[in-house]
Amino acid sequence: NYTILPTGEYRWGNVLTTLLVPQRSLLLGLPLALVVITLWWQAMNAEEKRARRLLAGAGCLAGLLPLAHVHSLTVLLATAACLALLFGRWRAWAAFFGVALLLALPQLVWLARGASIQARNFLAWQVGWDRGQQNPLWFWLLNAGLFLPLLGLALLLGRRLVPLQTIRFSVPFLLWFLIPNLFRMSPWIWDNVKFLIYWYLASIPLVALLLARLAGRGWPGRLAAVALAAGLMLSGAIDVWRVVSGAIDYPIFDRDSLAVADAIAGATPPQALVLRAPTFNSPVLLSGRRSLLGYPGHIWSQGVDGGRREEEIRLMYQAGPTGVGLRARHDVRYVLVGPQERSLGPLNEPFFERSRKLVEHGPYTLYDLHTPP
């Protein structure tokens, strides 16, 4: 791997393969946030009445974010507060905050109601992001490469590159490099990347402009700009090429899983609760049916405490007196038995054979515990 390693040397992964493809909510949150930021920029150069309309429109879009991507909403609200301090125009910014909070607060209240998220797991002091034992400066030079020195040069040159207003507009986004490098803002430290990405995206135009100005200084400047651009993009380009060329492949669901998922969806009601192993590749995930527990490695990173639920699932598959009681308590009617469930440990299949088989395909069987065979 050229941009991210499990051993910890490289953690600033390629944006396409580590963020845009696997993190589906970012595909909605990021474009909405970029439209909001664009409206901010237009409002900075507009007369008061139009600025108020633009910022109210930006507030409408920002207010849609809680159900899409809460990290993006957090970035927008904090950055907007900084921009309001830098640029003034309080009435216009009041329109943004008023509309955004009016739309966002009901969603946030709804999300928080009955949630098992442990808020205390989200904020802690941790310097240097996901550096492990590496020196923070060396870690970032290794991961960001030429980007940090070029960004520093672009900011240093300042008004020789862009108007002062552009620099002022960019400065608050530097907080999204500083803060995630001082604090852990998610249970899994790597997830700070959801904030770092906004510093990166806001900084790209400055670095690109620096390279463009360099390319305008004759052939030596053009060669230097091309070399620097290649140094900035080559490792990411190799990572993307390995994906699109099929050089790497991570199977998640096989044909049996897809067929079983369709069969479960057809054989059970939409709100059915299906007992299954808490893995990332269970067919139940594709069926749209509810589960007792998601993949522990993922729910932990979202601040959700699975508690004893994983052990309870094992006991239910063992079908002893405790397991039978737990199934009754959770009102479990449907049980999937497949390769993932057999890997949990002892499995009392003869017990489940006393119930009706709703689905049987390949290594998978779905039982209806409320109906005899």
Short mmCIF file of C-alpha atoms in Angstrom, two decimals:
data_model
loop_
_atom_site.label_atom_id
_atom_site.label_comp_id
_atom_site.label_asym_id
_atom_site.label_seq_id
_atom_site.Cartn_x
_atom_site.Cartn_y
_atom_site.Cartn_z
CA ASN A 1 0.00 0.00 0.00
CA TYR A 2 1.29 3.43 -0.94
CA THR A 3 -0.79 5.80 1.19
CA ILE A 4 -1.94 3.90 4.29
CA LEU A 5 -0.38 1.07 6.28
CA PRO A 6 -1.79 -0.93 9.22
CA THR A 7 1.67 -0.80 10.82
CA GLY A 8 1.27 2.96 11.30
CA GLU A 9 3.94 4.65 9.16
CA TYR A 10 1.44 5.93 6.59
CA ARG A 11 -2.03 6.94 7.84
CA TRP A 12 -3.03 9.83 5.56
CA GLY A 13 -4.65 7.57 2.98
CA ASN A 14 -5.70 8.40 -0.55
CA VAL A 15 -8.97 10.37 -0.38
CA LEU A 16 -10.73 8.31 -3.04
CA THR A 17 -10.00 4.84 -1.66
CA THR A 18 -10.11 5.61 2.08
CA LEU A 19 -12.91 8.20 2.25
CA LEU A 20 -15.09 8.60 -0.84
CA VAL A 21 -15.58 4.90 -1.65
CA PRO A 22 -15.98 3.28 1.80
CA GLN A 23 -17.53 6.14 3.79
CA ARG A 24 -20.96 6.45 2.17
CA SER A 25 -22.26 9.24 4.41
CA LEU A 26 -19.37 11.46 3.34
CA LEU A 27 -20.59 11.20 -0.25
CA LEU A 28 -23.62 13.25 0.81
CA GLY A 29 -22.08 15.33 3.60
CA LEU A 30 -19.02 16.55 1.71
CA PRO A 31 -20.82 17.98 -1.37
CA LEU A 32 -23.41 19.69 0.84
CA ALA A 33 -20.62 21.23 2.92
CA LEU A 34 -18.76 22.41 -0.19
CA VAL A 35 -21.89 24.11 -1.50
CA VAL A 36 -22.32 25.83 1.89
CA ILE A 37 -18.69 27.02 1.83
CA THR A 38 -19.16 28.30 -1.74
CA LEU A 39 -22.22 30.30 -0.63
CA TRP A 40 -20.17 31.74 2.23
CA TRP A 41 -17.55 32.91 -0.23
CA GLN A 42 -20.14 34.51 -2.49
CA ALA A 43 -21.70 36.26 0.51
CA MET A 44 -18.36 37.81 1.48
CA ASN A 45 -18.37 39.78 -1.77
CA ALA A 46 -22.09 40.64 -1.90
CA GLU A 47 -24.05 43.63 -0.66
CA GLU A 48 -25.82 43.22 2.67
CA LYS A 49 -29.27 42.14 1.48
CA ARG A 50 -27.94 39.55 -0.97
CA ALA A 51 -25.39 38.34 1.58
CA ARG A 52 -28.23 37.67 4.01
CA ARG A 53 -30.10 35.61 1.40
CA LEU A 54 -26.97 33.64 0.49
CA LEU A 55 -26.17 32.86 4.09
CA ALA A 56 -29.77 31.89 4.84
CA GLY A 57 -29.58 29.48 1.89
CA ALA A 58 -26.29 28.14 3.25
CA GLY A 59 -28.03 27.65 6.60
CA CYS A 60 -30.78 25.60 4.93
CA LEU A 61 -28.21 23.22 3.45
CA ALA A 62 -26.16 23.02 6.64
CA GLY A 63 -29.34 22.22 8.57
CA LEU A 64 -29.81 19.08 6.45
CA LEU A 65 -26.53 17.58 7.60
CA PRO A 66 -27.28 15.87 10.96
CA LEU A 67 -28.93 12.88 9.30
CA ALA A 68 -26.26 12.82 6.58
CA HIS A 69 -22.90 13.59 8.21
CA VAL A 70 -22.68 15.13 11.68
CA HIS A 71 -18.91 15.69 11.36
CA SER A 72 -19.53 18.05 8.43
CA LEU A 73 -22.11 19.99 10.44
CA THR A 74 -19.63 20.37 13.31
CA VAL A 75 -16.98 21.72 10.93
CA LEU A 76 -19.39 24.17 9.31
CA LEU A 77 -20.76 25.62 12.55
CA ALA A 78 -17.33 26.15 14.12
CA THR A 79 -15.81 27.56 10.91
CA ALA A 80 -18.79 29.87 10.40
CA ALA A 81 -18.30 31.27 13.90
CA CYS A 82 -14.65 32.07 13.07
CA LEU A 83 -15.59 33.67 9.74
CA ALA A 84 -18.23 35.80 11.45
CA LEU A 85 -15.55 37.09 13.84
CA LEU A 86 -13.14 37.81 11.00
CA PHE A 87 -15.58 39.42 8.54
CA GLY A 88 -18.31 40.87 10.75
CA ARG A 89 -21.71 41.29 9.02
CA TRP A 90 -23.49 39.94 12.09
CA ARG A 91 -27.02 40.16 10.71
CA ALA A 92 -26.11 38.11 7.67
CA TRP A 93 -24.38 35.47 9.77
CA ALA A 94 -27.32 35.44 12.19
CA ALA A 95 -29.46 34.32 9.24
CA PHE A 96 -27.09 31.40 8.65
CA PHE A 97 -26.99 30.24 12.26
CA GLY A 98 -30.71 30.80 12.81
CA VAL A 99 -31.84 28.70 9.84
CA ALA A 100 -29.15 26.02 10.32
CA LEU A 101 -29.96 25.46 13.99
CA LEU A 102 -33.72 25.58 13.39
CA LEU A 103 -33.43 22.68 10.96
CA ALA A 104 -30.60 20.78 12.68
CA LEU A 105 -31.69 20.73 16.32
CA PRO A 106 -34.81 18.54 15.86
CA GLN A 107 -32.70 16.02 13.95
CA LEU A 108 -30.02 16.01 16.63
CA VAL A 109 -32.62 15.52 19.36
CA TRP A 110 -34.15 12.64 17.41
CA LEU A 111 -30.72 11.04 16.89
CA ALA A 112 -29.88 11.35 20.58
CA ARG A 113 -33.18 9.89 21.81
CA GLY A 114 -32.57 6.35 23.01
CA ALA A 115 -29.08 6.24 21.48
CA SER A 116 -26.43 4.08 23.15
CA ILE A 117 -23.55 6.32 22.05
CA GLN A 118 -21.03 6.95 24.83
CA ALA A 119 -20.19 10.67 24.53
CA ARG A 120 -17.23 10.38 26.91
CA ASN A 121 -15.39 8.26 24.31
CA PHE A 122 -15.24 11.08 21.78
CA LEU A 123 -12.91 13.73 23.20
CA ALA A 124 -9.46 13.18 24.69
CA TRP A 125 -6.01 14.76 24.52
CA GLN A 126 -3.87 13.07 21.85
CA VAL A 127 -1.07 14.95 20.08
CA GLY A 128 -0.08 14.15 16.52
CA TRP A 129 -3.22 12.41 15.28
CA ASP A 130 -2.60 8.72 14.42
CA ARG A 131 1.20 8.89 14.66
CA GLY A 132 1.69 6.06 17.16
CA GLN A 133 5.23 6.37 18.54
CA GLN A 134 6.56 8.51 15.67
CA ASN A 135 7.71 12.09 16.01
CA PRO A 136 4.71 14.29 15.04
CA LEU A 137 6.70 16.47 12.64
CA TRP A 138 8.33 13.52 10.91
CA PHE A 139 5.00 11.68 10.79
CA TRP A 140 3.30 14.53 8.93
CA LEU A 141 6.21 15.15 6.56
CA LEU A 142 6.15 11.45 5.73
CA ASN A 143 2.38 11.37 5.23
CA ALA A 144 1.65 14.74 3.60
CA GLY A 145 4.93 14.91 1.72
CA LEU A 146 5.44 18.16 -0.18
CA PHE A 147 1.94 19.44 0.60
CA LEU A 148 2.75 20.95 4.02
CA PRO A 149 5.91 22.85 2.92
CA LEU A 150 4.11 24.17 -0.18
CA LEU A 151 1.09 25.24 1.88
CA GLY A 152 3.38 27.02 4.32
CA LEU A 153 5.06 28.81 1.42
CA ALA A 154 1.68 29.80 -0.07
CA LEU A 155 0.56 31.28 3.26
CA LEU A 156 3.91 33.03 3.70
CA LEU A 157 3.69 34.67 0.29
CA GLY A 158 0.13 35.68 1.11
CA ARG A 159 -0.89 38.81 -0.76
CA ARG A 160 1.67 38.21 -3.49
CA LEU A 161 -0.47 35.24 -4.54
CA VAL A 162 -4.04 36.15 -3.64
CA PRO A 163 -6.01 39.05 -2.13
CA LEU A 164 -5.89 39.39 1.65
CA GLN A 165 -9.59 38.49 1.86
CA THR A 166 -8.85 35.05 0.41
CA ILE A 167 -6.19 34.41 3.04
CA ARG A 168 -8.57 35.53 5.81
CA PHE A 169 -11.24 33.20 4.44
CA SER A 170 -8.78 30.28 4.44
CA VAL A 171 -7.34 30.81 7.92
CA PRO A 172 -10.25 29.29 9.95
CA PHE A 173 -9.87 26.02 8.05
CA LEU A 174 -6.36 25.68 9.48
CA LEU A 175 -8.10 24.91 12.78
CA TRP A 176 -9.16 21.59 11.24
CA PHE A 177 -5.50 20.65 11.03
CA LEU A 178 -4.59 21.99 14.48
CA ILE A 179 -7.52 20.64 16.55
CA PRO A 180 -7.45 17.02 15.22
CA ASN A 181 -3.70 17.01 15.92
CA LEU A 182 -4.28 17.95 19.56
CA PHE A 183 -7.41 15.99 20.46
CA ARG A 184 -8.94 12.62 19.69
CA MET A 185 -12.40 13.54 18.46
CA SER A 186 -13.70 10.01 17.88
CA PRO A 187 -13.25 6.72 19.77
CA TRP A 188 -10.93 5.60 16.94
CA ILE A 189 -8.22 8.20 16.46
CA TRP A 190 -7.99 7.63 12.70
CA ASP A 191 -11.55 8.95 12.36
CA ASN A 192 -10.15 12.44 13.00
CA VAL A 193 -9.59 12.31 9.24
CA LYS A 194 -13.27 13.31 8.90
CA PHE A 195 -12.23 16.73 10.22
CA LEU A 196 -8.76 16.85 8.65
CA ILE A 197 -10.27 16.45 5.19
CA TYR A 198 -11.78 19.93 5.43
CA TRP A 199 -8.41 21.51 6.20
CA TYR A 200 -6.99 19.62 3.22
CA LEU A 201 -9.73 20.61 0.77
CA ALA A 202 -9.56 24.28 1.83
CA SER A 203 -5.77 24.26 1.42
CA ILE A 204 -5.63 22.65 -2.03
CA PRO A 205 -6.57 25.87 -3.91
CA LEU A 206 -3.67 27.74 -2.29
CA VAL A 207 -1.14 25.03 -3.18
CA ALA A 208 -2.58 24.72 -6.70
CA LEU A 209 -2.31 28.49 -7.18
CA LEU A 210 1.29 28.43 -5.99
CA LEU A 211 2.12 25.75 -8.58
CA ALA A 212 0.24 27.69 -11.29
CA ARG A 213 2.22 30.85 -10.54
CA LEU A 214 5.43 28.82 -10.57
CA ALA A 215 4.49 27.32 -13.95
CA GLY A 216 4.17 30.85 -15.35
CA ARG A 217 7.86 31.57 -14.77
CA GLY A 218 9.28 30.08 -17.96
CA TRP A 219 10.51 26.55 -18.66
CA PRO A 220 12.37 26.10 -15.35
CA GLY A 221 9.21 27.05 -13.48
CA ARG A 222 7.07 24.69 -15.57
CA LEU A 223 9.41 21.77 -15.00
CA ALA A 224 9.48 22.49 -11.26
CA ALA A 225 5.68 22.76 -11.13
CA VAL A 226 5.26 19.44 -12.97
CA ALA A 227 7.77 17.71 -10.70
CA LEU A 228 6.09 19.07 -7.56
CA ALA A 229 2.62 18.12 -8.81
CA ALA A 230 3.84 14.59 -9.56
CA GLY A 231 5.35 14.36 -6.08
CA LEU A 232 2.03 15.43 -4.57
CA MET A 233 -0.14 13.00 -6.54
CA LEU A 234 1.93 9.97 -7.53
CA SER A 235 1.36 7.75 -4.49
CA GLY A 236 -2.38 8.44 -4.55
CA ALA A 237 -2.51 7.78 -8.29
CA ILE A 238 -0.78 4.42 -7.81
CA ASP A 239 -3.27 3.48 -5.10
CA VAL A 240 -6.22 4.38 -7.33
CA TRP A 241 -4.72 2.50 -10.28
CA ARG A 242 -4.31 -0.64 -8.19
CA VAL A 243 -8.03 -0.51 -7.41
CA VAL A 244 -9.36 0.23 -10.91
CA SER A 245 -7.01 -2.30 -12.53
CA GLY A 246 -8.17 -5.08 -10.20
CA ALA A 247 -4.68 -5.62 -8.77
CA ILE A 248 -6.24 -5.72 -5.30
CA ASP A 249 -9.57 -7.29 -4.44
CA TYR A 250 -11.36 -7.58 -1.09
CA PRO A 251 -14.40 -9.87 -1.43
CA ILE A 252 -17.12 -9.21 1.16
CA PHE A 253 -20.24 -11.01 -0.12
CA ASP A 254 -20.16 -14.12 -2.33
CA ARG A 255 -22.97 -15.38 -4.58
CA ASP A 256 -24.47 -17.52 -1.82
CA SER A 257 -24.64 -14.48 0.46
CA LEU A 258 -26.40 -12.42 -2.20
CA ALA A 259 -28.92 -15.18 -2.89
CA VAL A 260 -29.63 -15.71 0.81
CA ALA A 261 -30.08 -11.98 1.39
CA ASP A 262 -32.73 -11.86 -1.34
CA ALA A 263 -34.42 -14.94 0.10
CA ILE A 264 -34.48 -13.48 3.64
CA ALA A 265 -36.02 -10.26 2.32
CA GLY A 266 -38.73 -12.28 0.57
CA ALA A 267 -39.47 -14.65 3.47
CA THR A 268 -39.63 -12.22 6.41
CA PRO A 269 -41.57 -9.02 7.15
CA PRO A 270 -39.70 -5.70 6.79
CA GLN A 271 -39.38 -5.11 10.55
CA ALA A 272 -38.22 -8.66 11.32
CA LEU A 273 -35.41 -9.15 13.84
CA VAL A 274 -32.95 -11.82 12.69
CA LEU A 275 -30.45 -13.44 15.03
CA ARG A 276 -27.10 -13.63 13.24
CA ALA A 277 -23.37 -13.47 13.95
CA PRO A 278 -22.13 -9.87 14.50
CA THR A 279 -19.82 -9.84 11.48
CA PHE A 280 -19.31 -7.26 8.73
CA ASN A 281 -20.31 -9.71 5.97
CA SER A 282 -23.57 -11.28 7.14
CA PRO A 283 -26.24 -11.69 4.40
CA VAL A 284 -28.74 -10.18 6.85
CA LEU A 285 -27.06 -6.80 6.28
CA LEU A 286 -28.12 -6.91 2.62
CA SER A 287 -31.66 -8.04 3.41
CA GLY A 288 -32.62 -4.83 5.21
CA ARG A 289 -33.73 -6.76 8.29
CA ARG A 290 -32.83 -5.76 11.86
CA SER A 291 -30.07 -7.40 13.92
CA LEU A 292 -29.28 -7.58 17.60
CA LEU A 293 -25.73 -6.31 17.12
CA GLY A 294 -23.71 -4.78 14.32
CA TYR A 295 -20.04 -5.45 13.64
CA PRO A 296 -18.27 -4.71 16.97
CA GLY A 297 -15.21 -3.34 15.20
CA HIS A 298 -17.39 -0.69 13.59
CA ILE A 299 -19.91 0.21 16.28
CA TRP A 300 -17.04 0.77 18.73
CA SER A 301 -15.54 3.37 16.39
CA GLN A 302 -18.91 5.18 16.36
CA GLY A 303 -19.03 5.41 20.17
CA VAL A 304 -21.66 2.68 20.63
CA ASP A 305 -21.16 0.29 23.52
CA GLY A 306 -22.20 -3.24 22.56
CA GLY A 307 -21.92 -4.30 26.18
CA ARG A 308 -22.67 -7.98 26.76
CA ARG A 309 -24.69 -8.37 23.57
CA GLU A 310 -21.96 -10.34 21.73
CA GLU A 311 -21.79 -12.91 24.53
CA GLU A 312 -25.58 -13.09 24.65
CA ILE A 313 -25.65 -13.96 20.93
CA ARG A 314 -23.23 -16.84 21.54
CA LEU A 315 -25.44 -18.15 24.34
CA MET A 316 -28.54 -17.95 22.12
CA TYR A 317 -26.83 -20.09 19.49
CA GLN A 318 -25.84 -22.64 22.13
CA ALA A 319 -29.59 -22.95 22.89
CA GLY A 320 -29.16 -23.74 26.56
CA PRO A 321 -31.63 -22.53 29.21
CA THR A 322 -29.90 -19.13 29.38
CA GLY A 323 -29.92 -18.77 25.61
CA VAL A 324 -33.60 -19.68 25.37
CA GLY A 325 -34.40 -17.05 27.98
CA LEU A 326 -32.37 -14.43 26.13
CA ARG A 327 -34.17 -15.18 22.86
CA ALA A 328 -37.50 -14.70 24.59
CA ARG A 329 -36.32 -11.44 26.17
CA HIS A 330 -35.19 -10.02 22.85
CA ASP A 331 -38.25 -11.44 21.05
CA VAL A 332 -36.13 -13.30 18.48
CA ARG A 333 -38.19 -15.25 15.96
CA TYR A 334 -35.81 -15.71 13.01
CA VAL A 335 -32.35 -17.31 13.30
CA LEU A 336 -29.72 -17.54 10.57
CA VAL A 337 -27.20 -20.38 10.67
CA GLY A 338 -24.27 -20.14 8.28
CA PRO A 339 -20.45 -20.06 8.15
CA GLN A 340 -20.23 -16.89 10.25
CA GLU A 341 -22.49 -18.32 12.96
CA ARG A 342 -20.60 -21.63 13.10
CA SER A 343 -17.39 -19.67 13.71
CA LEU A 344 -18.85 -18.19 16.92
CA GLY A 345 -18.25 -21.40 18.84
CA PRO A 346 -20.50 -24.30 19.92
CA LEU A 347 -23.74 -24.28 17.93
CA ASN A 348 -26.78 -26.36 18.85
CA GLU A 349 -28.07 -27.09 15.33
CA PRO A 350 -30.31 -30.03 16.41
CA PHE A 351 -32.28 -27.53 18.52
CA PHE A 352 -32.95 -25.28 15.53
CA GLU A 353 -33.84 -28.28 13.34
CA ARG A 354 -37.06 -28.53 15.36
CA SER A 355 -38.23 -25.32 13.70
CA ARG A 356 -39.37 -24.57 10.17
CA LYS A 357 -36.71 -23.79 7.56
CA LEU A 358 -37.75 -20.62 5.76
CA VAL A 359 -34.62 -20.37 3.61
CA GLU A 360 -32.05 -23.00 2.72
CA HIS A 361 -29.31 -22.15 0.26
CA GLY A 362 -25.72 -23.37 0.16
CA PRO A 363 -24.25 -23.23 3.68
CA TYR A 364 -27.06 -20.96 4.98
CA THR A 365 -30.34 -21.82 6.69
CA LEU A 366 -32.92 -19.40 8.10
CA TYR A 367 -35.21 -20.82 10.80
CA ASP A 368 -38.60 -19.57 12.03
CA LEU A 369 -38.61 -20.49 15.72
CA HIS A 370 -42.34 -19.82 16.06
CA THR A 371 -43.32 -22.44 13.48
CA PRO A 372 -42.71 -26.21 13.72
CA PRO A 373 -41.11 -28.03 10.76
#
